Structures are given as structure tokens and as C-alpha cells.
Amino acid sequence: GIALLLLLLAAPREAAALVLPPRADDPFAILEREEPATTKPVVYVESCPSPKSLETSVAAAVGCSVERAKALAAIGAVWYRDEARWRRFWPSTTTSMPPNVALRAYARPKRFREACDVDWSSRLLHVDGAFVVVDKPPMLPTQADNGNSVECLAACVSRYVDGVGVTRPAHRLDTVVGGCCCLARNRKAQATFQAWLRANKVHKRYVARVATPVGKLVVAGTRLEHDMLVPVSSSDRARFDDLFGAGPRLLRDDRDDRGFDGRAWKPCALVVEDVRAVSDDCADLTLELVTGRPHQIRAQLAAVGLPILRDSLYGSGPDASLLHLEDSGWRERRAALRPPQHPICLVAQALSFAGRDVALPADSANRRDWPASVAAALALD
């Protein structure tokens, strides 16, 4: 049953296509054939007496069978409250749990099916005693989603590439972005890589296909500099959430704090290394990151009117990312933006750190299907 599947998931396997076994007790098969009664994506249980009653408590809260509750636990969709923090419940390894703890269950966990048909051996770019660099497929998260710890880059490489062992993300790529991504093989390597990031000793090169409207020109050597809003105080976070919700990251191109704590504005910069025209209205930009803020490339290119093709979250240009509170229509346009549900035309092309230089092979599939014009990109969406 579920216990057997967990053992299979935990065991290393030969580097091959990742295909979840077509068994009746496959947790994803169970989740797909039975709908929960609740319409909420996340449900809470105030008090669970013990691990033995966890599945029945989750089943009652979600409105599903105990079999479905077990499947949720098997993919890491159930958490318990231990003192001041939430911890993921693992049926095979969580041997002790405080009595009468609160539970959190992701009733409708996200699927990342790009993990299900990958030849991982062909995506290994570099392996040494401390790090593994992988060509990450787009639409696969780098690290575990709160409701699905099975379908993510770190878990897939750990599970399906023989001899690698447990891996941890050394840095992150957006889910919608593919390319060079480094995983650490132990906690010390992970901490070392992140120290290199803070010291600007890791060099990342990206390629983006962008819309180039008439009058918008960019040349090799251009340096883009903005400040990104990253709220640091509770009052800033509350105002940010009220104004913007979960929309695009916000930038400024001046020194006005706009009512936020000045410390909330973090510098971000990138350099355009090369520009190659693809058609009359789009071009490929080779970019070197100087800083590494979330969504930085996507936000900065949109801010200067060069949005990345197929990036619906930033695709409307400057209004998506530059913060203009005085513009009465700005919030409405922003509210209409939606996160992309498909790969965008951005790839992590190369990664250099500590004497290691890793790049995607010439035949990488990441750029193979990029549209050659804005119209072609819109037709795909």
C-alpha cells in the first residue's frame, strides 16, 4: 500500500525517466480519482490526539476517505504544529509528535507533472563531492511545494539519480524558468554556496527573449538598476498586502520611499551582455545578474518596456513592475495580471562558482520551442 510506495520513493534508482508506478495505491492516482468535500485549498485541525489518529482527523476536516488522507500525507501535504513552527508530517519517519497538536492539510495539492517524464541522466551537467548542477525543466519547482514534496527538482534528483544521495537547493530558479540550477549534497555545501552568493562569487548568465516595441532599444553593455520593494516591518507588510496582494514584484527608479520604510527597498542590477534580433518585434538578450532578487530579471526587463515573451505576470510592460501609486489606473491593470501557467522565454544558460564553469549544452530543449514573434507568443497563450 502507501507504506510500500514510500519505501520505493525513498530508495535510489538508476538514472532514468521518472514515471510514477501505475498502481492503484499510487497516492496521486488516489487523489485524482476522489474529490474532497471541502472547497478550501488548505484546512486546519485544531487538535489531533496522536499520529495514529492523524489520517482520520485529516479525513474528517477535508471531507474525504481515510485512503485519500493517507495519500495526502504520503506526498507531504500534511503538517503539524510543534511549539512555534509548522513541520511536515512524514508517515515513514515522523515517529514522535506532541499530543493534541494542530494540523494543516493541503486538500487540493498542486501537481507538477513535468517531473513525471524526465530522463534525469541527460540533465546532469556537473557532479562533484559537494554539488550537482542540473538542467532544470521549466514548470518544476526547485524545492518542495507546501502541498507536494515529491514533485520538485531536489527530490527528483535525490530519488532517481543513482549515487547522488540527498540534495538541497543551493539557490532557486522560478518554477516557470528552466536551465542551470545547483543542488548541494550536504548542509555544509549549501551554506557555503549561499555565502558565495552573498559575496557575489557566483556568476549567473541568462538568456531572455523579449518584446522590443518600436522606440525601445537596448544595446550590449547596458546596465539596468532599480530598487525592489521587500517589506521588512509588519506595518510595511500589511500595507504591501493591502495594496498589491500576490502580484508582480515592485520596483522604483528614483529615491522616493513611497511611504514605506527605506530599508524595504533593496538594490537590484543586471547587465545586458549581448543582443540578437530574432524578428522585427523581439530579440534575445544575454544577461549577467549582478544581484539575485526574486523575479528580478522579469521585473527589471518589464520596467524598461522589454517584457519577456509568455510572461503574463509582467507582460504588460512598465505598469506591471514600476510602482506609480499616483496613477489611478495602475492598480486595476496590475490586478488583471496572472502568473503564467506555462514556461516563459527565460533560461538560466550558465553558472560559474569556485572554479566550476557549467553551461547548457547546445542541444538543450529549453529554448527549442520559443516563439519567434510577439504574435506567435500571444497565439500560444
Short mmCIF file of C-alpha atoms in Angstrom, two decimals:
data_model
loop_
_atom_site.label_atom_id
_atom_site.label_comp_id
_atom_site.label_asym_id
_atom_site.label_seq_id
_atom_site.Cartn_x
_atom_site.Cartn_y
_atom_site.Cartn_z
CA GLY A 1 0.00 0.00 0.00
CA ILE A 2 1.13 3.52 0.81
CA ALA A 3 3.94 2.20 3.03
CA LEU A 4 5.38 0.17 0.13
CA LEU A 5 5.21 3.20 -2.15
CA LEU A 6 7.05 5.32 0.42
CA LEU A 7 9.85 2.77 0.51
CA LEU A 8 10.06 2.88 -3.28
CA LEU A 9 10.17 6.67 -3.25
CA ALA A 10 12.93 6.71 -0.63
CA ALA A 11 15.21 4.28 -2.47
CA PRO A 12 17.74 5.50 -5.06
CA ARG A 13 17.10 4.24 -8.57
CA GLU A 14 19.01 4.12 -11.80
CA ALA A 15 19.08 7.43 -13.66
CA ALA A 16 16.11 7.03 -15.95
CA ALA A 17 12.80 8.58 -16.85
CA LEU A 18 10.81 9.36 -13.73
CA VAL A 19 7.47 7.63 -14.10
CA LEU A 20 5.34 7.12 -11.04
CA PRO A 21 4.21 3.50 -10.88
CA PRO A 22 0.76 2.90 -12.38
CA ARG A 23 -0.54 1.22 -9.24
CA ALA A 24 -3.98 1.52 -7.72
CA ASP A 25 -2.37 2.70 -4.46
CA ASP A 26 -0.21 5.39 -6.10
CA PRO A 27 -1.07 8.46 -3.97
CA PHE A 28 -1.51 10.71 -7.00
CA ALA A 29 -3.90 8.19 -8.58
CA ILE A 30 -5.90 8.16 -5.34
CA LEU A 31 -6.01 11.95 -5.21
CA GLU A 32 -7.15 12.19 -8.82
CA ARG A 33 -9.98 9.71 -8.53
CA GLU A 34 -11.51 11.13 -5.35
CA GLU A 35 -12.56 14.75 -4.90
CA PRO A 36 -12.58 16.21 -1.36
CA ALA A 37 -15.79 17.68 0.01
CA THR A 38 -14.12 20.91 1.05
CA THR A 39 -13.62 23.68 -1.46
CA LYS A 40 -10.81 25.21 0.59
CA PRO A 41 -7.25 24.65 -0.64
CA VAL A 42 -5.98 24.44 2.96
CA VAL A 43 -7.81 23.11 6.03
CA TYR A 44 -6.86 23.13 9.70
CA VAL A 45 -7.46 20.69 12.53
CA GLU A 46 -7.41 22.30 15.97
CA SER A 47 -6.34 19.20 17.86
CA CYS A 48 -5.07 15.78 16.77
CA PRO A 49 -4.62 13.33 19.68
CA SER A 50 -1.71 11.33 18.23
CA PRO A 51 -0.01 10.24 14.98
CA LYS A 52 -2.24 7.17 14.90
CA SER A 53 -5.33 9.36 14.51
CA LEU A 54 -3.78 11.79 12.03
CA GLU A 55 -5.33 10.27 8.91
CA THR A 56 -8.82 10.11 10.41
CA SER A 57 -8.53 13.71 11.67
CA VAL A 58 -7.43 14.92 8.23
CA ALA A 59 -10.17 12.89 6.51
CA ALA A 60 -12.84 14.48 8.70
CA ALA A 61 -11.54 18.02 8.11
CA VAL A 62 -11.05 17.62 4.36
CA GLY A 63 -14.19 15.60 3.80
CA CYS A 64 -12.62 12.56 2.20
CA SER A 65 -11.80 8.91 2.79
CA VAL A 66 -9.01 7.82 5.10
CA GLU A 67 -7.30 6.41 1.99
CA ARG A 68 -7.18 9.90 0.46
CA ALA A 69 -5.90 11.37 3.74
CA LYS A 70 -3.08 8.79 3.72
CA ALA A 71 -2.25 9.78 0.15
CA LEU A 72 -2.02 13.44 1.20
CA ALA A 73 0.39 12.51 3.97
CA ALA A 74 2.42 10.34 1.56
CA ILE A 75 3.18 13.30 -0.73
CA GLY A 76 3.95 15.68 2.13
CA ALA A 77 0.69 17.64 2.12
CA VAL A 78 0.07 17.34 5.90
CA TRP A 79 1.84 19.48 8.52
CA TYR A 80 1.69 19.60 12.31
CA ARG A 81 2.36 22.42 14.75
CA ASP A 82 5.33 21.76 17.02
CA GLU A 83 5.74 24.59 19.53
CA ALA A 84 6.22 27.74 17.43
CA ARG A 85 6.69 26.21 13.96
CA TRP A 86 4.99 24.01 11.42
CA ARG A 87 6.67 20.73 10.48
CA ARG A 88 5.86 18.41 7.60
CA PHE A 89 4.45 15.04 8.70
CA TRP A 90 6.15 12.01 7.16
CA PRO A 91 4.36 8.68 7.71
CA SER A 92 7.61 6.71 7.50
CA THR A 93 9.88 8.93 9.61
CA THR A 94 7.77 11.07 11.96
CA THR A 95 7.97 8.74 14.95
CA SER A 96 7.00 11.23 17.63
CA MET A 97 4.52 14.07 17.63
CA PRO A 98 3.24 16.09 20.61
CA PRO A 99 -0.26 15.08 21.71
CA ASN A 100 -3.23 17.22 20.73
CA VAL A 101 -1.35 19.24 18.12
CA ALA A 102 -2.85 21.38 15.39
CA LEU A 103 -2.71 20.08 11.81
CA ARG A 104 -2.63 21.82 8.44
CA ALA A 105 -3.56 19.86 5.31
CA TYR A 106 -3.39 20.93 1.67
CA ALA A 107 -6.63 19.44 0.44
CA ARG A 108 -6.01 20.06 -3.26
CA PRO A 109 -2.22 19.87 -3.71
CA LYS A 110 -0.63 21.24 -6.86
CA ARG A 111 0.71 18.79 -9.40
CA PHE A 112 3.97 19.34 -11.27
CA ARG A 113 3.67 16.74 -14.00
CA GLU A 114 6.92 17.86 -15.64
CA ALA A 115 8.58 15.65 -13.01
CA CYS A 116 6.87 12.55 -14.36
CA ASP A 117 8.56 12.06 -17.71
CA VAL A 118 12.18 13.20 -17.42
CA ASP A 119 15.40 11.45 -18.38
CA TRP A 120 17.37 12.78 -15.44
CA SER A 121 20.66 11.26 -16.58
CA SER A 122 20.60 13.51 -19.65
CA ARG A 123 20.05 16.58 -17.47
CA LEU A 124 23.08 16.20 -15.20
CA LEU A 125 25.53 18.96 -16.14
CA HIS A 126 28.09 18.64 -13.34
CA VAL A 127 28.60 16.34 -10.33
CA ASP A 128 31.29 16.52 -7.66
CA GLY A 129 31.54 15.68 -3.98
CA ALA A 130 29.72 18.82 -2.87
CA PHE A 131 27.43 19.95 -5.71
CA VAL A 132 25.22 18.73 -8.53
CA VAL A 133 24.29 21.12 -11.35
CA VAL A 134 21.17 20.10 -13.25
CA ASP A 135 19.34 21.37 -16.33
CA LYS A 136 16.06 22.06 -14.54
CA PRO A 137 12.91 21.51 -16.59
CA PRO A 138 10.61 24.53 -16.59
CA MET A 139 7.36 24.17 -14.63
CA LEU A 140 9.09 22.08 -11.95
CA PRO A 141 9.79 23.89 -8.65
CA THR A 142 13.33 23.88 -7.33
CA GLN A 143 12.23 22.97 -3.82
CA ALA A 144 9.20 21.25 -2.34
CA ASP A 145 5.83 22.93 -2.60
CA ASN A 146 3.92 23.13 0.69
CA GLY A 147 1.41 20.59 -0.57
CA ASN A 148 3.65 18.38 -2.71
CA SER A 149 7.18 17.42 -1.69
CA VAL A 150 7.50 14.62 -4.26
CA GLU A 151 7.47 16.62 -7.50
CA CYS A 152 10.34 19.10 -7.17
CA LEU A 153 13.87 19.26 -8.53
CA ALA A 154 15.75 18.42 -5.33
CA ALA A 155 13.52 15.43 -4.52
CA CYS A 156 13.60 14.07 -8.08
CA VAL A 157 17.38 14.22 -8.39
CA SER A 158 17.83 12.70 -4.91
CA ARG A 159 15.43 9.89 -5.67
CA TYR A 160 16.06 8.98 -9.26
CA VAL A 161 19.78 9.58 -9.90
CA ASP A 162 21.85 6.73 -8.57
CA GLY A 163 24.64 7.60 -6.13
CA VAL A 164 23.83 11.30 -5.66
CA GLY A 165 22.10 10.95 -2.30
CA VAL A 166 20.04 13.65 -0.62
CA THR A 167 20.28 17.05 -2.32
CA ARG A 168 19.19 20.52 -1.22
CA PRO A 169 18.68 23.64 -3.32
CA ALA A 170 21.79 25.83 -3.22
CA HIS A 171 19.78 28.61 -4.90
CA ARG A 172 16.44 28.87 -6.66
CA LEU A 173 15.07 29.28 -10.14
CA ASP A 174 11.47 30.39 -10.67
CA THR A 175 9.18 27.45 -11.38
CA VAL A 176 8.43 28.79 -14.89
CA VAL A 177 12.17 29.04 -15.72
CA GLY A 178 14.47 26.19 -16.77
CA GLY A 179 18.22 25.80 -17.02
CA CYS A 180 21.32 25.56 -14.83
CA CYS A 181 20.39 25.01 -11.19
CA CYS A 182 22.81 23.98 -8.45
CA LEU A 183 21.93 21.48 -5.71
CA ALA A 184 24.08 20.92 -2.64
CA ARG A 185 24.87 17.38 -1.49
CA ASN A 186 25.09 18.32 2.20
CA ARG A 187 24.21 21.18 4.52
CA LYS A 188 27.78 22.49 4.67
CA ALA A 189 27.93 22.78 0.87
CA GLN A 190 24.55 24.51 0.87
CA ALA A 191 25.72 27.08 3.44
CA THR A 192 28.99 27.61 1.54
CA PHE A 193 27.19 28.27 -1.75
CA GLN A 194 24.84 30.75 -0.11
CA ALA A 195 27.85 32.55 1.42
CA TRP A 196 29.34 32.77 -2.08
CA LEU A 197 26.06 34.27 -3.31
CA ARG A 198 26.16 36.97 -0.63
CA ALA A 199 29.78 37.73 -1.54
CA ASN A 200 28.94 37.95 -5.29
CA LYS A 201 31.21 34.99 -6.03
CA VAL A 202 28.56 33.14 -8.06
CA HIS A 203 28.05 34.28 -11.65
CA LYS A 204 24.75 33.54 -13.40
CA ARG A 205 24.10 34.09 -17.09
CA TYR A 206 20.59 34.01 -18.55
CA VAL A 207 19.05 34.30 -21.99
CA ALA A 208 15.68 36.03 -22.34
CA ARG A 209 13.53 36.51 -25.43
CA VAL A 210 11.83 39.87 -25.05
CA ALA A 211 9.35 42.01 -26.90
CA THR A 212 11.05 45.02 -28.49
CA PRO A 213 8.35 47.64 -29.20
CA VAL A 214 9.12 50.49 -31.60
CA GLY A 215 11.25 53.06 -29.81
CA LYS A 216 12.54 50.61 -27.20
CA LEU A 217 16.22 50.00 -27.80
CA VAL A 218 18.78 48.18 -25.68
CA VAL A 219 22.44 47.68 -26.52
CA ALA A 220 25.14 45.35 -25.25
CA GLY A 221 26.78 46.76 -22.14
CA THR A 222 23.59 48.35 -20.80
CA ARG A 223 23.30 48.12 -17.01
CA LEU A 224 19.80 48.16 -15.51
CA GLU A 225 19.50 49.39 -11.93
CA HIS A 226 16.36 49.60 -9.79
CA ASP A 227 15.30 49.11 -6.20
CA MET A 228 12.90 46.26 -5.37
CA LEU A 229 10.30 46.54 -2.62
CA VAL A 230 10.89 43.84 0.01
CA PRO A 231 8.84 44.77 3.12
CA VAL A 232 10.79 44.41 6.38
CA SER A 233 8.33 45.58 9.03
CA SER A 234 4.89 44.22 9.94
CA SER A 235 3.26 47.55 9.06
CA ASP A 236 5.02 47.59 5.68
CA ARG A 237 3.93 44.00 5.01
CA ALA A 238 0.33 44.81 5.91
CA ARG A 239 0.28 47.86 3.63
CA PHE A 240 2.00 45.92 0.87
CA ASP A 241 -0.52 43.06 1.06
CA ASP A 242 -3.44 45.51 1.10
CA LEU A 243 -2.16 47.41 -1.92
CA PHE A 244 -0.67 44.68 -4.05
CA GLY A 245 -1.52 41.17 -2.86
CA ALA A 246 0.38 38.44 -4.71
CA GLY A 247 1.03 40.38 -7.90
CA PRO A 248 4.37 41.11 -9.57
CA ARG A 249 7.43 42.28 -7.65
CA LEU A 250 7.59 46.06 -7.44
CA LEU A 251 10.44 48.35 -8.41
CA ARG A 252 11.31 52.03 -8.20
CA ASP A 253 13.66 54.00 -10.42
CA ASP A 254 14.06 57.02 -8.12
CA ARG A 255 14.75 57.67 -4.42
CA ASP A 256 11.15 58.17 -3.25
CA ASP A 257 10.29 55.64 -0.49
CA ARG A 258 6.55 55.99 -1.31
CA GLY A 259 5.55 55.73 2.34
CA PHE A 260 7.49 52.51 3.01
CA ASP A 261 10.43 52.03 5.33
CA GLY A 262 13.53 52.99 3.35
CA ARG A 263 15.12 49.66 4.33
CA ALA A 264 12.41 47.85 2.36
CA TRP A 265 13.97 48.98 -0.93
CA LYS A 266 16.72 46.58 -2.00
CA PRO A 267 19.04 47.36 -4.94
CA CYS A 268 18.93 45.07 -7.94
CA ALA A 269 21.06 45.24 -11.06
CA LEU A 270 21.84 43.27 -14.20
CA VAL A 271 23.99 43.78 -17.28
CA VAL A 272 22.91 43.15 -20.88
CA GLU A 273 25.90 41.33 -22.38
CA ASP A 274 24.56 40.64 -25.86
CA VAL A 275 21.56 41.49 -28.05
CA ARG A 276 20.48 39.36 -31.01
CA ALA A 277 17.43 40.28 -33.07
CA VAL A 278 15.02 37.40 -33.68
CA SER A 279 12.34 39.27 -35.65
CA ASP A 280 11.02 42.80 -36.09
CA ASP A 281 9.45 42.82 -32.64
CA CYS A 282 11.55 40.55 -30.41
CA ALA A 283 15.16 39.86 -29.52
CA ASP A 284 17.29 37.52 -27.42
CA LEU A 285 19.19 39.20 -24.59
CA THR A 286 22.13 37.55 -22.83
CA LEU A 287 22.11 38.81 -19.24
CA GLU A 288 24.56 38.70 -16.35
CA LEU A 289 22.95 39.01 -12.92
CA VAL A 290 24.70 41.38 -10.53
CA THR A 291 22.23 40.81 -7.69
CA GLY A 292 19.76 37.97 -7.20
CA ARG A 293 16.33 39.22 -6.12
CA PRO A 294 13.18 37.14 -6.69
CA HIS A 295 11.75 37.72 -10.20
CA GLN A 296 14.50 40.27 -10.75
CA ILE A 297 15.10 39.73 -14.48
CA ARG A 298 11.38 39.53 -15.21
CA ALA A 299 10.59 42.69 -13.26
CA GLN A 300 13.53 44.77 -14.49
CA LEU A 301 13.01 43.98 -18.17
CA ALA A 302 9.31 44.77 -17.87
CA ALA A 303 10.16 48.01 -16.09
CA VAL A 304 12.11 49.27 -19.11
CA GLY A 305 9.42 48.17 -21.57
CA LEU A 306 11.05 44.90 -22.69
CA PRO A 307 8.80 42.20 -21.19
CA ILE A 308 9.77 38.55 -21.56
CA LEU A 309 7.61 36.66 -24.04
CA ARG A 310 4.91 34.48 -22.47
CA ASP A 311 5.36 36.06 -19.01
CA SER A 312 1.77 37.02 -18.26
CA LEU A 313 2.68 38.30 -14.79
CA TYR A 314 4.90 41.05 -16.23
CA GLY A 315 3.83 41.06 -19.85
CA SER A 316 2.13 44.45 -19.89
CA GLY A 317 5.41 46.32 -19.54
CA PRO A 318 6.32 49.05 -17.05
CA ASP A 319 2.90 49.19 -15.37
CA ALA A 320 3.42 45.65 -14.10
CA SER A 321 6.51 46.35 -12.07
CA LEU A 322 7.26 50.04 -11.62
CA LEU A 323 5.48 51.48 -8.59
CA HIS A 324 3.35 54.50 -9.56
CA LEU A 325 0.79 54.95 -6.78
CA GLU A 326 -0.28 58.33 -8.18
CA ASP A 327 -1.56 56.67 -11.38
CA SER A 328 -5.27 55.97 -10.80
CA GLY A 329 -5.40 53.11 -13.29
CA TRP A 330 -2.25 51.38 -12.13
CA ARG A 331 -3.84 49.10 -9.53
CA GLU A 332 -6.59 47.93 -11.90
CA ARG A 333 -4.11 46.98 -14.61
CA ARG A 334 -1.98 45.20 -12.04
CA ALA A 335 -4.95 43.27 -10.63
CA ALA A 336 -5.61 41.81 -14.08
CA LEU A 337 -2.16 40.17 -14.27
CA ARG A 338 -1.92 36.44 -13.68
CA PRO A 339 1.03 34.09 -13.02
CA PRO A 340 1.93 32.13 -16.17
CA GLN A 341 0.80 28.51 -16.36
CA HIS A 342 3.46 27.61 -18.92
CA PRO A 343 7.21 28.12 -19.40
CA ILE A 344 8.31 31.67 -20.14
CA CYS A 345 11.09 32.63 -22.58
CA LEU A 346 13.83 32.84 -19.97
CA VAL A 347 16.53 30.25 -19.33
CA ALA A 348 19.47 30.02 -16.93
CA GLN A 349 22.18 29.50 -19.54
CA ALA A 350 25.35 29.22 -17.45
CA LEU A 351 26.58 29.12 -13.86
CA SER A 352 30.12 29.76 -12.56
CA PHE A 353 31.33 29.35 -8.98
CA ALA A 354 34.53 28.32 -7.17
CA GLY A 355 36.37 27.36 -10.35
CA ARG A 356 33.40 25.47 -11.79
CA ASP A 357 32.02 26.70 -15.14
CA VAL A 358 28.82 24.96 -16.20
CA ALA A 359 26.64 25.77 -19.22
CA LEU A 360 23.69 24.26 -21.01
CA PRO A 361 24.57 22.07 -23.99
CA ALA A 362 23.89 23.42 -27.47
CA ASP A 363 21.05 20.90 -27.93
CA SER A 364 19.24 21.80 -24.69
CA ALA A 365 15.48 21.65 -25.16
CA ASN A 366 14.86 24.75 -23.05
CA ARG A 367 14.84 27.20 -26.00
CA ARG A 368 13.70 24.86 -28.74
CA ASP A 369 10.02 25.90 -28.76
CA TRP A 370 10.34 29.63 -28.08
CA PRO A 371 8.06 31.70 -30.32
CA ALA A 372 9.81 33.91 -32.89
CA SER A 373 7.49 36.91 -32.59
CA VAL A 374 5.12 38.62 -30.18
CA ALA A 375 2.14 37.46 -32.25
CA ALA A 376 3.33 33.85 -32.09
CA ALA A 377 3.73 34.15 -28.32
CA LEU A 378 0.22 35.55 -27.89
CA ALA A 379 -1.19 32.76 -30.08
CA LEU A 380 0.31 30.17 -27.72
CA ASP A 381 -1.33 31.81 -24.71
#
